[in-house]
Tab-separated table of C-alpha atoms in Angstrom:
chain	number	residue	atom	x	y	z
A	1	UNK	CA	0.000	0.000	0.000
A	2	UNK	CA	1.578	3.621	-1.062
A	3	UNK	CA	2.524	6.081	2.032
A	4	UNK	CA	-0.293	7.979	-0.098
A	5	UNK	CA	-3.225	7.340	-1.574
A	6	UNK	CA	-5.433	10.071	-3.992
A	7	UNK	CA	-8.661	9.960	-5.844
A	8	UNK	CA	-10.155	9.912	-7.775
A	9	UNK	CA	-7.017	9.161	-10.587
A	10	UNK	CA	-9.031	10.794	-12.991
A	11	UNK	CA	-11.752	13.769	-12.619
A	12	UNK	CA	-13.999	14.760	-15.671
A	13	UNK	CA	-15.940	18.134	-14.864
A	14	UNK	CA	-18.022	20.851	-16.524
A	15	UNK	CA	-16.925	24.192	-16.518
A	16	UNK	CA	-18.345	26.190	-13.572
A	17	UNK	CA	-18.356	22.422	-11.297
A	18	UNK	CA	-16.882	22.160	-7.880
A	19	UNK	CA	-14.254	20.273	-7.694
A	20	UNK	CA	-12.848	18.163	-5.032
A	21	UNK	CA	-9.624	15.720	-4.448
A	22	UNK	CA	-8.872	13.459	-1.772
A	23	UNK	CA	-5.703	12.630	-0.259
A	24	UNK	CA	-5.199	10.059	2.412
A	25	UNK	CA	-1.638	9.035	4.013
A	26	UNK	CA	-0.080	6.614	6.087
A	27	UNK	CA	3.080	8.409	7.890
A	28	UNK	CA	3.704	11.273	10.309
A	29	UNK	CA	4.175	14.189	8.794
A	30	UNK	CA	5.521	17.304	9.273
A	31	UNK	CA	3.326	19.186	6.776
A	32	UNK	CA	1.376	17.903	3.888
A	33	UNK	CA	1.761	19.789	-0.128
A	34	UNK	CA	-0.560	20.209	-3.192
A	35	UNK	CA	1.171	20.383	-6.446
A	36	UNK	CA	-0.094	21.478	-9.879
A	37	UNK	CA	1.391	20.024	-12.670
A	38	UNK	CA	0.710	20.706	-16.499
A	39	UNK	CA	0.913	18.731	-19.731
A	40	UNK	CA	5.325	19.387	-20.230
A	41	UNK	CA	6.013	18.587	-16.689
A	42	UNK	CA	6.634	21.565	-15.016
A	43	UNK	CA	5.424	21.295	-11.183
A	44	UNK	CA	3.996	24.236	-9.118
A	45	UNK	CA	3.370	24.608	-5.815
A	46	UNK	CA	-0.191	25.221	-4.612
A	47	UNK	CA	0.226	24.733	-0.967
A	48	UNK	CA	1.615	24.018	2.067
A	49	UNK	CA	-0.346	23.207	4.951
A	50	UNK	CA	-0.030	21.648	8.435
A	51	UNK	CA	-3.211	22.153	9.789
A	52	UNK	CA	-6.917	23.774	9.169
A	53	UNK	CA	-7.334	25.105	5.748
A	54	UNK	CA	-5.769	27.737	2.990
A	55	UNK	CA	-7.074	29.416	0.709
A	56	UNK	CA	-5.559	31.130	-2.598
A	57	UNK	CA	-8.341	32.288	-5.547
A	58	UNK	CA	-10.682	29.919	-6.677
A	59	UNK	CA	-8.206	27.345	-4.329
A	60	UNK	CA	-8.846	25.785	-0.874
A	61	UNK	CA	-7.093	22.966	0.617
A	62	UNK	CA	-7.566	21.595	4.152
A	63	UNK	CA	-6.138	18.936	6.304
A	64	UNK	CA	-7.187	16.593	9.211
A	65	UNK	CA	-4.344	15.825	10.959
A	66	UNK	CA	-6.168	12.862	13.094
A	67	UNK	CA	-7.586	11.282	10.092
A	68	UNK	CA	-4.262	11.623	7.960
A	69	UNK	CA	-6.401	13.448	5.172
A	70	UNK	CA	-6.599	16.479	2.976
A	71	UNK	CA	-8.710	17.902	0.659
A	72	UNK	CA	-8.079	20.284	-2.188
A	73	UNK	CA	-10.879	22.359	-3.878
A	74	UNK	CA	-11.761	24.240	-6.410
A	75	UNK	CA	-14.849	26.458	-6.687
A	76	UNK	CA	-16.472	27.572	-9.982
A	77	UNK	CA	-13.612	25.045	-12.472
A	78	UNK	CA	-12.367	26.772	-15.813
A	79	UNK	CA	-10.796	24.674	-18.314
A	80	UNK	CA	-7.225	26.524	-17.060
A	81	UNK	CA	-7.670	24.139	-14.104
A	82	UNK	CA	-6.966	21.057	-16.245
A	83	UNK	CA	-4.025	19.465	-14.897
A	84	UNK	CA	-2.633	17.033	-12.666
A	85	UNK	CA	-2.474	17.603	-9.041
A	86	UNK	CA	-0.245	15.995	-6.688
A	87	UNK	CA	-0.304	15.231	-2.909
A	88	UNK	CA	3.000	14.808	-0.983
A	89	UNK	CA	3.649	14.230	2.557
A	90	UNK	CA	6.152	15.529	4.395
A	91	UNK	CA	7.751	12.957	6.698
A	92	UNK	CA	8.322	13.833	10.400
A	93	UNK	CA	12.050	14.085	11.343
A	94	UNK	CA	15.093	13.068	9.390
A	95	UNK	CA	15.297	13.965	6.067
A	96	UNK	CA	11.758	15.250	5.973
A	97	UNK	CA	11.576	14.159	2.355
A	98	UNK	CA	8.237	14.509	0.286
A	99	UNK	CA	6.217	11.104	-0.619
A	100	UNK	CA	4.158	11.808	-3.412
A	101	UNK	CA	0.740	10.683	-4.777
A	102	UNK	CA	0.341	9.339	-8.170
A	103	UNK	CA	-1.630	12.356	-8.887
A	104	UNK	CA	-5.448	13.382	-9.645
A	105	UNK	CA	-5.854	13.727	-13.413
A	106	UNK	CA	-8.702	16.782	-13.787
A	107	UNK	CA	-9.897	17.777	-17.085
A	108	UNK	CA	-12.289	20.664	-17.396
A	109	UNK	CA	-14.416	20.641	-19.998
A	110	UNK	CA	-15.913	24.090	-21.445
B	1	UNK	CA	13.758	36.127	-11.855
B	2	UNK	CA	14.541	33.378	-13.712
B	3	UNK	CA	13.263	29.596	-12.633
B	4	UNK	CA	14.946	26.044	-12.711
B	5	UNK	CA	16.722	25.682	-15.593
B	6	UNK	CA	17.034	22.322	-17.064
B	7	UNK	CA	18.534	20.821	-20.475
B	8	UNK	CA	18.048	19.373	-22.779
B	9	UNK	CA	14.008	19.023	-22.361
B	10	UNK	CA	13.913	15.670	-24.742
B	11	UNK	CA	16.349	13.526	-25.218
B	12	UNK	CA	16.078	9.839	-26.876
B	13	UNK	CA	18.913	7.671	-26.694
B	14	UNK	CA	19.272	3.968	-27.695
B	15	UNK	CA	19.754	1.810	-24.838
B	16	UNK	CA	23.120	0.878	-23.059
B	17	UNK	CA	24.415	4.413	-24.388
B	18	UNK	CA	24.898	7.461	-21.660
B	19	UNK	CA	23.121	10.247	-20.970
B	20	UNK	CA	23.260	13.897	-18.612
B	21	UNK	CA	21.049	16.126	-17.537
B	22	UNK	CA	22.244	19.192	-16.516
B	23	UNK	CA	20.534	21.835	-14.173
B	24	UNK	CA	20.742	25.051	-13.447
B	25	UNK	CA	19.204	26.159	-9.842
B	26	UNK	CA	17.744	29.374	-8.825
B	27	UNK	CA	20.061	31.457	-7.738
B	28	UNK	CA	20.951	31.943	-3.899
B	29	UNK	CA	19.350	28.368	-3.623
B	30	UNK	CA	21.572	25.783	-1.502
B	31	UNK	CA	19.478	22.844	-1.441
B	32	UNK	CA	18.949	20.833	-4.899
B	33	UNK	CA	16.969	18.000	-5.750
B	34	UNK	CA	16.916	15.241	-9.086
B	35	UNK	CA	13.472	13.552	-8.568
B	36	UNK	CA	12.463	10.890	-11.181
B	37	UNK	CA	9.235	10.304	-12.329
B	38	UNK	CA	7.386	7.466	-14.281
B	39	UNK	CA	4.500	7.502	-16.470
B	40	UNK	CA	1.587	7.949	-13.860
B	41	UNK	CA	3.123	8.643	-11.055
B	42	UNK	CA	4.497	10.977	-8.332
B	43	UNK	CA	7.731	12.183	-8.612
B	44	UNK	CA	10.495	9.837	-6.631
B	45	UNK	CA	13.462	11.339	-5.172
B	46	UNK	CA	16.981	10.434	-6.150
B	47	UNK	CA	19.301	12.930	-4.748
B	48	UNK	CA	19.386	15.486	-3.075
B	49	UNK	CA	22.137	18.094	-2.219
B	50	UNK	CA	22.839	20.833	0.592
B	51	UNK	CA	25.663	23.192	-1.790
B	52	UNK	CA	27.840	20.754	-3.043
B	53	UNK	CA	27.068	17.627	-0.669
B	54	UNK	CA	24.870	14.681	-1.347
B	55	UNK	CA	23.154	14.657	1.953
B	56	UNK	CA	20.669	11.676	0.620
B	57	UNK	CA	20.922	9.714	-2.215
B	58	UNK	CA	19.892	5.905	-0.816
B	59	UNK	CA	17.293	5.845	-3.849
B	60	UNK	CA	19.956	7.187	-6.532
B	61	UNK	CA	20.844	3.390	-8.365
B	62	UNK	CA	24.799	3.577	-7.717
B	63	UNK	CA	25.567	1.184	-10.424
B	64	UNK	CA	24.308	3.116	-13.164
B	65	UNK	CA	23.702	6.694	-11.895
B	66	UNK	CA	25.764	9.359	-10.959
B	67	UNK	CA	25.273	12.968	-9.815
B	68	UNK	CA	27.071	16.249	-8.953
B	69	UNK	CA	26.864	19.238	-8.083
B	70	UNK	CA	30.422	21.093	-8.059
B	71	UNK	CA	30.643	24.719	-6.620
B	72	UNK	CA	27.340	24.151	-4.990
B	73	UNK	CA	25.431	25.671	-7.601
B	74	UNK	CA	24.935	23.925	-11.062
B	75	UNK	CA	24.112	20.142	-11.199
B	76	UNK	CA	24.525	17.239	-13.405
B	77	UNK	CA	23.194	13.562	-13.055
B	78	UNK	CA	24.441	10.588	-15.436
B	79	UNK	CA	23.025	7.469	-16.599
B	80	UNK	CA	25.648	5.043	-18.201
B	81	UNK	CA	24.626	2.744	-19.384
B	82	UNK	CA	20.790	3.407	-19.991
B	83	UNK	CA	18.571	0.842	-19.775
B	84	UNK	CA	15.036	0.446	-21.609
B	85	UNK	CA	13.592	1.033	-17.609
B	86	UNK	CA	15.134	4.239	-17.096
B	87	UNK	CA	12.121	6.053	-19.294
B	88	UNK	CA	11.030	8.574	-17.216
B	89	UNK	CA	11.008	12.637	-16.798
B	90	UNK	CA	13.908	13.790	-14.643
B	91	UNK	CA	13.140	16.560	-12.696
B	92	UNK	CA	15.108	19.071	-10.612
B	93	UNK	CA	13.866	21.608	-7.905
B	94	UNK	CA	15.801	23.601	-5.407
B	95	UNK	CA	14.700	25.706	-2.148
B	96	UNK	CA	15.934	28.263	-0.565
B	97	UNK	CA	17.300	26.683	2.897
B	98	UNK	CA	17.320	22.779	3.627
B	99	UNK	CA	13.927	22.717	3.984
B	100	UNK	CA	11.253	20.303	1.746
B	101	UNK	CA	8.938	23.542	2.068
B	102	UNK	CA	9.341	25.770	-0.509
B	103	UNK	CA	10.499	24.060	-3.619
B	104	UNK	CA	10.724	24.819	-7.000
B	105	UNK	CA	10.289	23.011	-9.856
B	106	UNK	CA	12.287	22.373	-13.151
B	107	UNK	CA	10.308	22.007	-16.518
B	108	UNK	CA	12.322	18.881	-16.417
B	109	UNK	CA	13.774	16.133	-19.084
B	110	UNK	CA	11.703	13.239	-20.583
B	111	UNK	CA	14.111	10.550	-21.592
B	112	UNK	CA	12.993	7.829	-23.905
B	113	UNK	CA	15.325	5.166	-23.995
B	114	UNK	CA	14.894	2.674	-27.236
């Protein structure tokens, strides 16, 4: 079983939808990450969040740190939206290195 | 102010021949990263340097791979030889400190081996 676990894989919404992917993970963590990632590869960061909830534009993720969840959302979708988004998990201590998700496909259809 | 350079952005090589990626970090940025990542998947990390040490690399394949980073600031990681497995986009972020929490991102290199 992966550290962590998204869905859906895929996501297939109408412009204007309300959109929402899950993250679930295994290890202690320091902080948890949302990554945007477009057809070519290049990987942004959306956010970094250790507890409660953020919120940047049309963007909110939140976290529950005793259920070892998050949830990133996006109100009103555009077909700009359409990318991959990744979850990573910050380990606790050490290294602290990032274990990523496989990643949320979304496409936004106009 | 310019991001994480990388080059070349494609490269397709026949297998058992080498191959380097090369990347440039952004500047003032001591901590440097060479993540790999498969078709469908999350990035994995390979290395990953504070200025010109390789303070992890126990997922970097020794026998084939090798990476540096002299002067602490540019970076280069080697495949010889390729193999058909080694298919994958090879990214690079830095951050600022040695911290996981503000990286940046690469546009990064897909490698097709044949």
């Amino acid at each position: 079983k992966n550290e962590v676990e998204q869905s859906p894989q895929n996501l297939t919404a109408q412009e204007g939808e309300f959109i929402t992917i899950n993250c679930s993970y295994s290890v202690g963590i320091s902080a948890l990450h949302w990554l945007q990632q477009h057809p070519g590869g290049g990987i942004v960061s959306l956010f970094m969040l250790s507890s409660g909830k953020k919120k940047h534009g049309r963007l909110i993720a939140t976290i529950n740190i005793q259920e070892k969840h998050s949830s990133l959302h996006i109100t009103a979708s555009h077909p700009r939206d359409s990318a991959v988004y990744i979850c990573a998990a910050q380990r606790q201590g050490g290294s602290e290195k990032l274990v990523f998700g496989k990643g949320t496909k979304l496409t936004v259809n106009p | 102010e310019a991001g994480v350079v990388q080059s070349p952005r494609y490269k397709i090589i026949e297998k058992k021949q080498p191959v380097a990626f090369w990347c440039n970090p952004i500047s003032g940025h001591n901590t440097l990263y060479w993540y790999r990542q498969n078709l469908g998947q999350g990035p994995e990390l390979l290395i990953r340097y504070e200025n010109e040490e390789a303070v992890d690399d126990s997922q970097l394949p020794k026998d084939r791979f090798s990476a540096e980073r002299l002067k602490g600031v540019d970076s280069t990681l080697k495949i010889q030889p390729a193999e058909l497995g080694d298919s994958a986009v090879y990214l690079c972020a830095s951050s600022l400190v040695s911290s996981y929490n503000e990286q940046f991102f690469g546009p990064g290199t897909r490698l097709t081996v044949l």
